[in-house]
Short mmCIF file of C-alpha atoms in Angstrom, two decimals:
data_model
loop_
_atom_site.label_atom_id
_atom_site.label_comp_id
_atom_site.label_asym_id
_atom_site.label_seq_id
_atom_site.Cartn_x
_atom_site.Cartn_y
_atom_site.Cartn_z
CA UNK A 165 86.25 117.28 110.39
CA UNK A 166 85.86 120.34 108.28
CA UNK A 167 86.91 123.73 109.50
CA UNK A 168 86.44 127.05 107.90
CA UNK A 169 89.53 129.02 106.99
CA UNK A 170 88.94 131.91 109.44
CA UNK A 171 88.62 129.47 112.32
CA UNK A 172 91.81 127.78 111.24
CA UNK A 173 93.67 131.05 111.14
CA UNK A 174 92.37 131.96 114.60
CA UNK A 175 93.45 128.62 115.97
CA UNK A 176 97.00 128.80 114.66
CA UNK A 177 98.34 129.27 118.16
CA UNK A 178 95.89 126.88 119.85
CA UNK A 179 96.66 126.29 123.54
CA UNK A 180 95.92 123.32 125.74
CA UNK A 181 92.45 123.31 127.30
CA UNK A 182 92.27 123.50 131.09
CA UNK A 183 91.99 120.10 132.72
CA UNK A 184 89.46 121.49 135.22
CA UNK A 185 87.28 122.65 132.31
CA UNK A 186 87.57 119.23 130.67
CA UNK A 187 86.48 117.55 133.88
CA UNK A 188 83.65 119.96 134.67
CA UNK A 189 82.20 119.43 131.17
CA UNK A 190 82.74 115.65 131.41
CA UNK A 191 85.13 115.57 128.45
CA UNK A 192 86.65 112.48 130.00
CA UNK A 193 88.36 111.14 126.88
CA UNK A 194 90.45 114.29 126.69
CA UNK A 195 90.89 114.28 130.47
CA UNK A 196 92.17 110.69 130.49
CA UNK A 197 94.78 111.53 127.86
CA UNK A 198 95.71 114.70 129.76
CA UNK A 199 96.14 112.75 133.00
CA UNK A 200 98.20 110.09 131.22
CA UNK A 201 100.59 112.91 130.25
CA UNK A 202 100.78 114.03 133.87
CA UNK A 203 98.33 116.95 133.67
CA UNK A 204 96.57 117.01 137.06
CA UNK A 205 95.95 113.26 137.32
CA UNK A 206 94.51 113.58 140.83
CA UNK A 207 91.76 115.94 139.62
CA UNK A 208 90.87 113.62 136.76
CA UNK A 209 91.01 110.56 139.01
CA UNK A 210 88.66 112.07 141.59
CA UNK A 211 86.14 113.16 138.95
CA UNK A 212 86.17 109.80 137.18
CA UNK A 213 85.68 107.88 140.41
CA UNK A 214 82.85 110.19 141.48
CA UNK A 215 81.01 109.82 138.17
CA UNK A 216 81.72 106.11 137.89
CA UNK A 217 79.40 105.84 140.92
CA UNK A 218 80.49 102.36 141.95
CA UNK A 219 77.96 100.38 143.96
CA UNK A 220 79.28 97.40 145.91
CA UNK A 221 77.54 94.46 147.55
CA UNK A 222 79.17 91.52 149.37
CA UNK A 223 77.62 88.45 150.93
CA UNK A 224 78.45 85.03 152.24
CA UNK A 225 76.86 82.43 149.99
CA UNK A 226 75.10 79.55 151.71
CA UNK A 227 75.63 76.27 149.89
CA UNK A 228 74.85 72.97 151.58
CA UNK A 229 77.38 71.25 149.33
CA UNK A 230 80.09 73.77 150.14
CA UNK A 231 79.29 73.79 153.88
CA UNK A 232 79.40 70.00 154.00
CA UNK A 233 82.75 69.95 152.23
CA UNK A 234 84.06 72.76 154.43
CA UNK A 235 82.95 70.94 157.59
CA UNK A 236 84.47 67.69 156.36
CA UNK A 237 87.72 69.49 155.69
CA UNK A 238 87.56 71.31 159.04
CA UNK A 239 87.43 67.93 160.78
CA UNK A 240 90.83 67.17 159.31
CA UNK A 241 92.40 70.59 159.64
CA UNK A 242 91.14 73.51 161.71
CA UNK A 243 89.72 75.65 158.95
CA UNK A 244 86.37 77.29 158.47
CA UNK A 245 85.85 78.19 154.86
CA UNK A 246 83.26 80.57 153.51
CA UNK A 247 82.13 81.13 149.94
CA UNK A 248 81.93 84.88 149.32
CA UNK A 249 80.19 86.74 146.50
CA UNK A 250 80.91 90.36 145.57
CA UNK A 251 78.83 92.39 143.11
CA UNK A 252 79.82 95.74 141.63
CA UNK A 253 77.79 98.00 139.34
CA UNK A 254 79.05 101.20 137.70
CA UNK A 255 77.63 104.14 135.77
CA UNK A 256 78.45 104.55 132.08
CA UNK A 257 81.16 107.12 131.43
CA UNK A 258 81.97 108.95 128.18
CA UNK A 259 85.27 107.14 127.66
CA UNK A 260 86.08 104.34 125.23
CA UNK A 261 86.50 101.61 127.86
CA UNK A 262 86.31 101.13 131.61
CA UNK A 263 87.90 97.91 132.74
CA UNK A 264 87.25 96.87 136.34
CA UNK A 265 89.24 94.18 138.09
CA UNK A 266 88.50 92.98 141.58
CA UNK A 267 90.47 90.95 144.10
CA UNK A 268 89.90 89.99 147.71
CA UNK A 269 92.80 89.90 150.09
CA UNK A 270 93.69 89.39 153.72
CA UNK A 271 96.67 87.98 155.56
CA UNK A 272 97.35 84.37 156.46
CA UNK A 273 98.43 81.31 154.57
CA UNK A 274 97.68 80.42 151.02
CA UNK A 275 94.14 79.37 151.83
CA UNK A 276 93.14 82.71 153.33
CA UNK A 277 91.50 83.88 150.09
CA UNK A 278 91.28 81.92 146.92
CA UNK A 279 89.42 82.57 143.72
CA UNK A 280 86.39 80.32 143.40
CA UNK A 281 87.78 78.39 140.48
CA UNK A 282 87.01 74.79 139.70
CA UNK A 283 90.68 73.98 140.34
CA UNK A 284 90.46 75.38 143.87
CA UNK A 285 87.13 73.64 144.49
CA UNK A 286 88.64 70.36 143.33
CA UNK A 287 91.52 70.87 145.75
CA UNK A 288 88.96 71.38 148.52
CA UNK A 289 86.93 68.30 147.63
CA UNK A 290 90.08 66.28 146.99
CA UNK A 291 88.81 65.35 143.57
CA UNK A 292 91.04 64.99 140.57
CA UNK A 293 90.32 67.07 137.49
CA UNK A 294 90.84 65.33 134.15
CA UNK A 295 94.15 66.18 132.54
CA UNK A 296 94.53 68.21 129.42
CA UNK A 297 95.27 66.09 126.38
CA UNK A 298 98.06 66.91 124.01
CA UNK A 299 97.46 66.78 120.27
CA UNK A 300 99.72 67.52 117.35
CA UNK A 301 99.26 68.70 113.80
CA UNK A 302 101.16 69.54 110.65
CA UNK A 303 98.51 72.10 109.67
CA UNK A 304 100.20 75.27 110.96
CA UNK A 305 100.91 78.72 109.53
CA UNK A 306 104.67 78.16 109.12
CA UNK A 307 104.02 74.83 107.38
CA UNK A 308 101.65 76.53 104.92
CA UNK A 309 104.47 78.98 104.09
CA UNK A 310 106.90 76.07 103.79
CA UNK A 311 104.48 74.38 101.40
CA UNK A 312 104.24 77.50 99.25
CA UNK A 313 108.04 77.80 99.22
CA UNK A 314 108.27 74.12 98.23
CA UNK A 315 105.90 74.72 95.32
CA UNK A 316 107.97 77.65 94.09
CA UNK A 317 111.32 75.87 94.48
CA UNK A 318 110.17 72.46 93.27
CA UNK A 319 110.55 70.99 96.76
CA UNK A 320 114.17 72.11 97.25
CA UNK A 321 113.27 74.44 100.14
CA UNK A 322 112.14 71.44 102.21
CA UNK A 323 115.78 70.33 102.38
CA UNK A 324 116.53 73.46 104.40
CA UNK A 325 113.24 73.94 106.19
CA UNK A 326 111.29 70.69 106.53
CA UNK A 327 107.66 70.50 107.67
CA UNK A 328 107.37 70.41 111.45
CA UNK A 329 104.69 68.93 113.68
CA UNK A 330 103.42 71.27 116.40
CA UNK A 331 101.73 70.17 119.59
CA UNK A 332 98.77 71.82 121.28
CA UNK A 333 96.70 71.16 124.38
CA UNK A 334 93.05 70.12 124.40
CA UNK A 335 91.21 71.16 127.59
CA UNK A 336 88.92 68.55 129.14
CA UNK A 337 85.29 68.67 128.07
CA UNK A 338 82.72 69.83 130.67
CA UNK A 339 81.13 66.38 130.83
CA UNK A 340 84.55 64.85 131.56
CA UNK A 341 85.06 67.36 134.41
CA UNK A 342 81.58 66.67 135.79
CA UNK A 343 82.26 62.93 135.76
CA UNK A 344 85.66 63.01 137.40
CA UNK A 345 85.06 65.86 139.91
CA UNK A 346 81.28 65.98 140.51
CA UNK A 347 81.41 67.90 143.81
CA UNK A 348 83.76 70.58 142.49
CA UNK A 349 81.65 70.86 139.36
CA UNK A 350 78.56 71.16 141.54
CA UNK A 351 80.06 74.12 143.36
CA UNK A 352 81.52 75.69 140.27
CA UNK A 353 78.22 75.74 138.40
CA UNK A 354 76.96 78.55 140.60
CA UNK A 355 79.94 80.83 140.33
CA UNK A 356 80.42 80.79 136.57
CA UNK A 357 79.46 84.44 136.15
CA UNK A 358 82.84 85.46 137.52
CA UNK A 359 84.03 88.69 135.87
CA UNK A 360 82.53 91.84 134.35
CA UNK A 361 80.09 92.50 131.55
CA UNK A 362 78.39 95.58 130.16
CA UNK A 363 75.17 96.43 131.97
CA UNK A 364 72.00 97.76 130.36
CA UNK A 365 73.02 101.35 131.09
CA UNK A 366 76.40 100.91 129.38
CA UNK A 367 78.32 100.69 132.64
CA UNK A 368 80.01 97.59 134.04
CA UNK A 369 78.29 94.81 136.00
CA UNK A 370 80.82 92.64 137.83
CA UNK A 371 80.47 89.57 139.98
CA UNK A 372 83.23 87.70 141.75
CA UNK A 373 83.28 84.68 144.02
CA UNK A 374 86.04 83.72 146.42
CA UNK A 375 86.77 81.13 149.09
CA UNK A 376 87.75 82.78 152.37
CA UNK A 377 89.31 81.12 155.40
CA UNK A 378 87.69 82.58 158.50
CA UNK A 379 90.83 82.02 160.56
CA UNK A 380 92.57 84.94 158.85
CA UNK A 381 93.22 87.66 161.40
CA UNK A 382 93.47 90.75 159.19
CA UNK A 383 90.29 92.41 157.87
CA UNK A 384 89.11 91.33 154.45
CA UNK A 385 89.60 93.91 151.73
CA UNK A 386 88.14 94.24 148.26
CA UNK A 387 90.73 95.72 145.94
CA UNK A 388 89.32 97.31 142.82
CA UNK A 389 91.41 98.47 139.87
CA UNK A 390 89.71 100.70 137.30
CA UNK A 391 91.43 101.28 133.97
CA UNK A 392 89.96 104.11 131.90
CA UNK A 393 90.89 104.11 128.22
CA UNK A 394 90.40 106.83 125.58
CA UNK A 395 91.15 106.30 121.90
CA UNK A 396 93.58 108.73 120.33
CA UNK A 397 92.98 110.84 117.25
CA UNK A 398 94.98 110.60 114.04
CA UNK A 399 98.36 109.03 114.57
CA UNK A 400 97.94 108.77 118.33
CA UNK A 401 96.89 105.38 119.63
CA UNK A 402 95.04 105.19 122.92
CA UNK A 403 95.81 106.51 126.36
CA UNK A 404 94.74 105.18 129.72
CA UNK A 405 94.96 105.73 133.44
CA UNK A 406 94.48 103.18 136.17
CA UNK A 407 93.20 103.80 139.66
CA UNK A 408 93.09 101.42 142.58
CA UNK A 409 90.59 101.62 145.41
CA UNK A 410 90.52 99.43 148.49
CA UNK A 411 87.20 98.74 150.22
CA UNK A 412 87.35 97.35 153.77
CA UNK A 413 84.77 94.56 154.09
CA UNK A 414 85.31 93.72 157.76
CA UNK A 415 86.82 91.13 160.06
CA UNK A 416 87.06 87.73 158.44
CA UNK A 417 85.97 85.83 161.55
CA UNK A 418 82.59 87.53 161.62
CA UNK A 419 82.05 88.02 157.91
CA UNK A 420 78.60 86.51 157.84
CA UNK A 421 77.20 88.89 160.45
CA UNK A 422 79.28 91.87 159.33
CA UNK A 423 78.24 91.64 155.69
CA UNK A 424 74.59 91.02 156.51
CA UNK A 425 74.50 94.07 158.77
CA UNK A 426 76.46 96.24 156.40
CA UNK A 427 74.80 95.39 153.12
CA UNK A 428 71.65 93.39 153.69
CA UNK A 429 69.98 93.26 150.30
CA UNK A 430 71.10 96.71 149.19
CA UNK A 431 74.32 97.60 147.43
CA UNK A 432 76.26 100.52 148.90
CA UNK A 433 78.02 103.34 147.15
CA UNK A 434 81.75 103.83 147.70
CA UNK A 435 80.99 106.95 149.74
CA UNK A 436 79.07 104.83 152.23
CA UNK A 437 81.93 102.36 152.56
CA UNK A 438 85.34 102.90 154.03
CA UNK A 439 87.61 103.27 151.01
CA UNK A 440 91.12 104.21 150.24
CA UNK A 441 92.14 105.37 146.76
CA UNK A 442 95.69 104.19 146.62
CA UNK A 443 97.22 104.64 143.25
CA UNK A 444 96.95 106.13 139.82
CA UNK A 445 99.09 105.18 136.89
CA UNK A 446 99.00 106.49 133.35
CA UNK A 447 100.14 105.11 130.05
CA UNK A 448 100.16 106.56 126.56
CA UNK B 152 99.28 88.73 152.28
CA UNK B 153 97.68 86.74 149.53
CA UNK B 154 95.69 88.21 146.71
CA UNK B 155 93.26 86.08 144.79
CA UNK B 156 93.18 86.79 141.04
CA UNK B 157 89.58 86.14 140.19
CA UNK B 158 88.07 84.07 137.44
CA UNK B 159 90.74 83.09 134.97
CA UNK B 160 90.76 79.30 134.78
CA UNK B 161 87.18 79.24 135.83
CA UNK B 162 85.77 81.37 133.06
CA UNK B 163 87.73 79.50 130.43
CA UNK B 164 86.52 76.10 131.58
CA UNK B 165 82.90 77.02 132.03
CA UNK B 166 82.58 79.09 128.92
CA UNK B 167 81.85 75.88 127.07
CA UNK B 168 79.31 74.47 129.48
CA UNK B 169 77.64 71.34 128.22
CA UNK B 170 74.57 69.69 129.75
CA UNK B 171 75.46 67.85 132.94
CA UNK B 172 75.06 64.11 133.16
CA UNK B 173 71.58 63.42 134.59
CA UNK B 174 73.04 61.86 137.76
CA UNK B 175 74.71 65.05 139.05
CA UNK B 176 72.10 67.76 139.60
CA UNK B 177 73.66 70.43 141.88
CA UNK B 178 72.01 71.77 144.99
CA UNK B 179 71.04 75.41 144.68
CA UNK B 180 73.09 77.65 146.99
CA UNK B 181 71.33 80.41 148.88
CA UNK B 182 72.42 83.86 147.83
CA UNK B 183 70.83 87.29 147.69
CA UNK B 184 70.34 89.15 144.43
CA UNK B 185 71.38 92.61 145.61
CA UNK B 186 69.32 95.71 144.91
CA UNK B 187 71.23 98.42 143.06
CA UNK B 188 70.28 102.03 142.52
CA UNK B 189 69.66 102.64 138.80
CA UNK B 190 73.03 103.38 137.21
CA UNK B 191 73.40 106.67 135.36
CA UNK B 192 74.78 107.32 131.93
CA UNK B 193 77.16 110.27 132.15
CA UNK B 194 77.30 112.37 128.98
CA UNK B 195 79.68 115.06 127.80
CA UNK B 196 78.47 118.65 127.92
CA UNK B 197 79.01 120.01 124.42
CA UNK B 198 81.52 118.93 121.79
CA UNK B 199 84.83 117.78 123.16
CA UNK B 200 88.00 119.67 122.42
CA UNK B 201 90.65 117.75 120.49
CA UNK B 202 93.96 118.42 122.09
CA UNK B 203 95.29 115.80 124.49
CA UNK B 204 94.03 112.95 122.32
CA UNK B 205 96.21 114.13 119.44
CA UNK B 206 99.80 113.05 119.01
CA UNK B 207 102.13 115.28 121.05
CA UNK B 208 104.86 114.69 118.49
CA UNK B 209 105.06 117.79 116.29
CA UNK B 210 107.60 116.55 113.76
CA UNK B 211 107.03 114.37 110.71
CA UNK B 212 109.30 113.06 108.01
CA UNK B 213 108.29 114.44 104.62
CA UNK B 214 108.98 112.89 101.23
CA UNK B 215 108.18 114.87 98.08
CA UNK B 216 108.38 113.98 94.41
CA UNK B 217 107.27 116.12 91.49
CA UNK B 218 107.02 115.74 87.74
CA UNK B 219 106.03 118.53 85.40
CA UNK B 220 106.88 121.17 82.89
CA UNK B 221 109.05 124.29 83.02
CA UNK B 222 108.14 127.06 80.60
CA UNK B 223 111.04 129.40 79.90
CA UNK B 224 109.77 132.92 79.47
CA UNK B 225 113.03 134.90 79.37
CA UNK B 226 115.47 135.40 77.75
CA UNK B 227 114.10 132.86 75.24
CA UNK B 228 110.93 130.74 75.03
CA UNK B 229 110.67 126.98 75.42
CA UNK B 230 109.16 124.11 77.38
CA UNK B 231 111.07 121.35 79.14
CA UNK B 232 110.40 118.36 81.35
CA UNK B 233 111.22 118.78 85.07
CA UNK B 234 111.57 116.44 88.02
CA UNK B 235 112.11 116.96 91.77
CA UNK B 236 112.96 114.58 94.61
CA UNK B 237 113.03 116.05 98.11
CA UNK B 238 113.13 114.80 101.68
CA UNK B 239 112.89 116.71 104.94
CA UNK B 240 110.88 117.48 108.01
CA UNK B 241 107.62 119.19 108.74
CA UNK B 242 106.87 120.74 112.10
CA UNK B 243 103.38 121.56 113.34
CA UNK B 244 103.41 125.03 114.87
CA UNK B 245 101.24 123.86 117.79
CA UNK B 246 99.83 120.53 118.86
CA UNK B 247 96.49 121.07 117.17
CA UNK B 248 97.54 123.89 114.88
CA UNK B 249 96.68 123.48 111.20
CA UNK B 250 99.90 125.28 110.27
CA UNK B 251 103.05 123.31 109.48
CA UNK B 252 106.51 124.57 108.66
CA UNK B 253 108.41 122.65 106.03
CA UNK B 254 112.15 122.20 105.44
CA UNK B 255 113.46 119.85 102.77
CA UNK B 256 116.60 119.21 100.73
CA UNK B 257 116.86 117.41 97.42
CA UNK B 258 117.48 117.47 93.71
CA UNK B 259 115.79 119.46 90.95
CA UNK B 260 116.25 118.78 87.24
CA UNK B 261 114.96 120.76 84.26
CA UNK B 262 115.27 119.48 80.70
CA UNK B 263 117.02 122.64 79.57
CA UNK B 264 120.15 121.08 81.05
CA UNK B 265 119.72 122.35 84.63
CA UNK B 266 120.77 120.35 87.70
CA UNK B 267 120.20 121.99 91.07
CA UNK B 268 120.65 121.16 94.71
CA UNK B 269 117.50 122.44 96.47
CA UNK B 270 117.05 123.81 99.95
CA UNK B 271 113.30 124.19 100.39
CA UNK B 272 111.46 126.05 103.14
CA UNK B 273 107.75 126.61 103.30
CA UNK B 274 104.51 126.61 105.17
CA UNK B 275 101.50 124.34 104.81
CA UNK B 276 98.02 125.13 106.08
CA UNK B 277 95.61 122.22 106.53
CA UNK B 278 92.19 123.36 105.39
CA UNK B 279 90.37 120.03 105.64
CA UNK B 280 91.29 117.44 108.24
CA UNK B 281 89.87 114.06 109.07
CA UNK B 282 91.72 113.22 112.26
CA UNK B 283 90.83 109.53 112.30
CA UNK B 284 92.01 108.85 108.77
CA UNK B 285 94.79 111.45 108.56
CA UNK B 286 93.41 112.56 105.19
CA UNK B 287 94.27 116.16 104.79
CA UNK B 288 93.78 118.87 102.21
CA UNK B 289 96.45 121.53 102.54
CA UNK B 290 97.58 124.64 100.77
CA UNK B 291 101.12 125.90 101.00
CA UNK B 292 103.80 128.24 99.87
CA UNK B 293 107.37 127.08 99.35
CA UNK B 294 110.53 129.05 98.66
CA UNK B 295 113.50 127.10 97.30
CA UNK B 296 117.11 128.12 97.19
CA UNK B 297 118.83 126.59 94.15
CA UNK B 298 122.53 125.98 93.58
CA UNK B 299 123.93 124.00 90.66
CA UNK B 300 124.53 124.10 86.96
CA UNK B 301 122.46 125.53 84.16
CA UNK B 302 123.57 124.40 80.69
CA UNK B 303 126.93 123.40 82.22
CA UNK B 304 127.46 126.83 83.78
CA UNK B 305 127.31 127.40 87.53
CA UNK B 306 124.07 129.05 88.59
CA UNK B 307 122.15 130.16 91.67
CA UNK B 308 118.44 130.78 91.88
CA UNK B 309 115.21 131.04 93.76
CA UNK B 310 112.01 129.16 93.05
CA UNK B 311 108.67 130.08 94.64
CA UNK B 312 105.67 127.78 94.39
CA UNK B 313 102.07 127.65 95.48
CA UNK B 314 101.06 124.18 96.50
CA UNK B 315 97.79 122.31 96.85
CA UNK B 316 97.93 118.88 98.47
CA UNK B 317 94.86 116.62 98.38
CA UNK B 318 95.27 113.35 100.26
CA UNK B 319 99.00 113.45 99.58
CA UNK B 320 98.74 114.24 95.86
CA UNK B 321 100.06 117.67 95.00
CA UNK B 322 99.68 120.31 92.33
CA UNK B 323 102.12 123.19 92.37
CA UNK B 324 102.77 126.18 90.19
CA UNK B 325 105.18 129.06 90.43
CA UNK B 326 108.17 130.99 89.20
CA UNK B 327 111.87 130.19 89.04
CA UNK B 328 114.58 132.73 88.65
CA UNK B 329 118.20 131.70 88.13
CA UNK B 330 121.33 133.76 87.65
CA UNK B 331 124.47 132.54 85.92
CA UNK B 332 127.41 134.25 84.15
CA UNK B 333 125.43 133.96 80.92
CA UNK B 334 122.53 135.98 82.37
CA UNK B 335 119.24 135.73 84.23
CA UNK B 336 116.64 133.10 83.32
CA UNK B 337 112.94 133.21 84.26
CA UNK B 338 110.80 130.10 84.06
CA UNK B 339 107.24 129.28 85.09
CA UNK B 340 106.53 125.78 86.26
CA UNK B 341 103.54 123.51 86.68
CA UNK B 342 104.14 120.25 88.56
CA UNK B 343 102.18 117.22 89.78
CA UNK B 344 103.54 115.12 92.61
CA UNK B 345 103.22 113.51 96.01
CA UNK B 346 103.73 114.77 99.55
CA UNK B 347 104.01 111.94 102.05
CA UNK B 348 104.20 112.62 105.79
CA UNK B 349 105.51 109.82 107.99
CA UNK B 350 105.00 109.96 111.76
CA UNK B 351 104.24 113.12 113.63
CA UNK B 352 100.93 114.45 114.74
CA UNK B 353 97.93 113.69 112.54
#
């Protein structure tokens, strides 16, 4: 950036800009770095959350396969399991990254809420996932260096640092999983969009699935963590602040009815939902 | 209370989805595609200030070397090779101020047989900055206190220099006055060198 000399001279005693001005003009990169240094983090947090404009939708997913497995399992142990889907959409903010993480929680035992992973589905269907295989190789970075040292020293270095085999794991191939755990694979196919991606507007589009046990007594909550990152200038790296918001989704026992009545087909903004901003943390 | 971390194993396994065997076609679950209001793209109003995104550390380690010529103008005339090696600190006057104060110590040799310990103070003004690359063009003024020997006789002196630094390469020119029992000596100097800043803001 080029500056003229008079401007430079005038700015010799440059002072910090007001955080409220930064926020009102949406200079959120500066505001994030200010908040990470402890300059009015609550003001920055409120403004970021307001402009992030989160929209949330939750629903119980109807799957004949899942319901059959759930009923079969319920016959053995008194559980009623539901497959839940949560969608979140955000506005695009003038920061370098917004990272959104979501988690569902309630009370109860370990089956109260579980991520809809193929491992958890396989546990439900009592199918066995194929094991990871272990391979080994001599072609590693350290061995390349050892080889170069051997060339330079005429092989003498290998007396002190011989080539070593390193092992690595090979995950099972999808067709192996489908063969050995067909029901779990069946369920998992429809929840593979788990996570966040950039939407057309530049904001985040997130989708999460979870398995919920309807016997849990505490209300189900969606816990969202938003990490805002701004890149530094010059020798400064990046700075970030994290905020956590809890959205109450309703009683677990009546989730189906509650979510249908509350959301229907339309996503709701955070203002329409009962939320609780719980935490903000900064890092430089 | 149990929290479910979402989509770790799952994403990794299914990221490499291959066609299913023909025997296992899954049944489609029933789920709503929710309707969202059109998301907005929030934009900054005007150019952003550059303050909090800069490094709050005001100090930087400075290393300076110089090679050049000293031209003796009084009491006699002559030209001699000169070399400097200095290390010290620079301090930015404010977090985004283009003005830096400089303090260095080091050694200064002139081919007329002069060896001096140098205490250098000065000011640097950045006139072109590229914050992302840290490339800076600066001008400066330095004043050095000298103490040492001139032609094997104890001497004290003052050297003043104007400095131009372009991407760490420097050109400096100025005047050196030294006083010893054998009399006052005035020399002009013209030096090329380096000014390396390590750490600190920008």
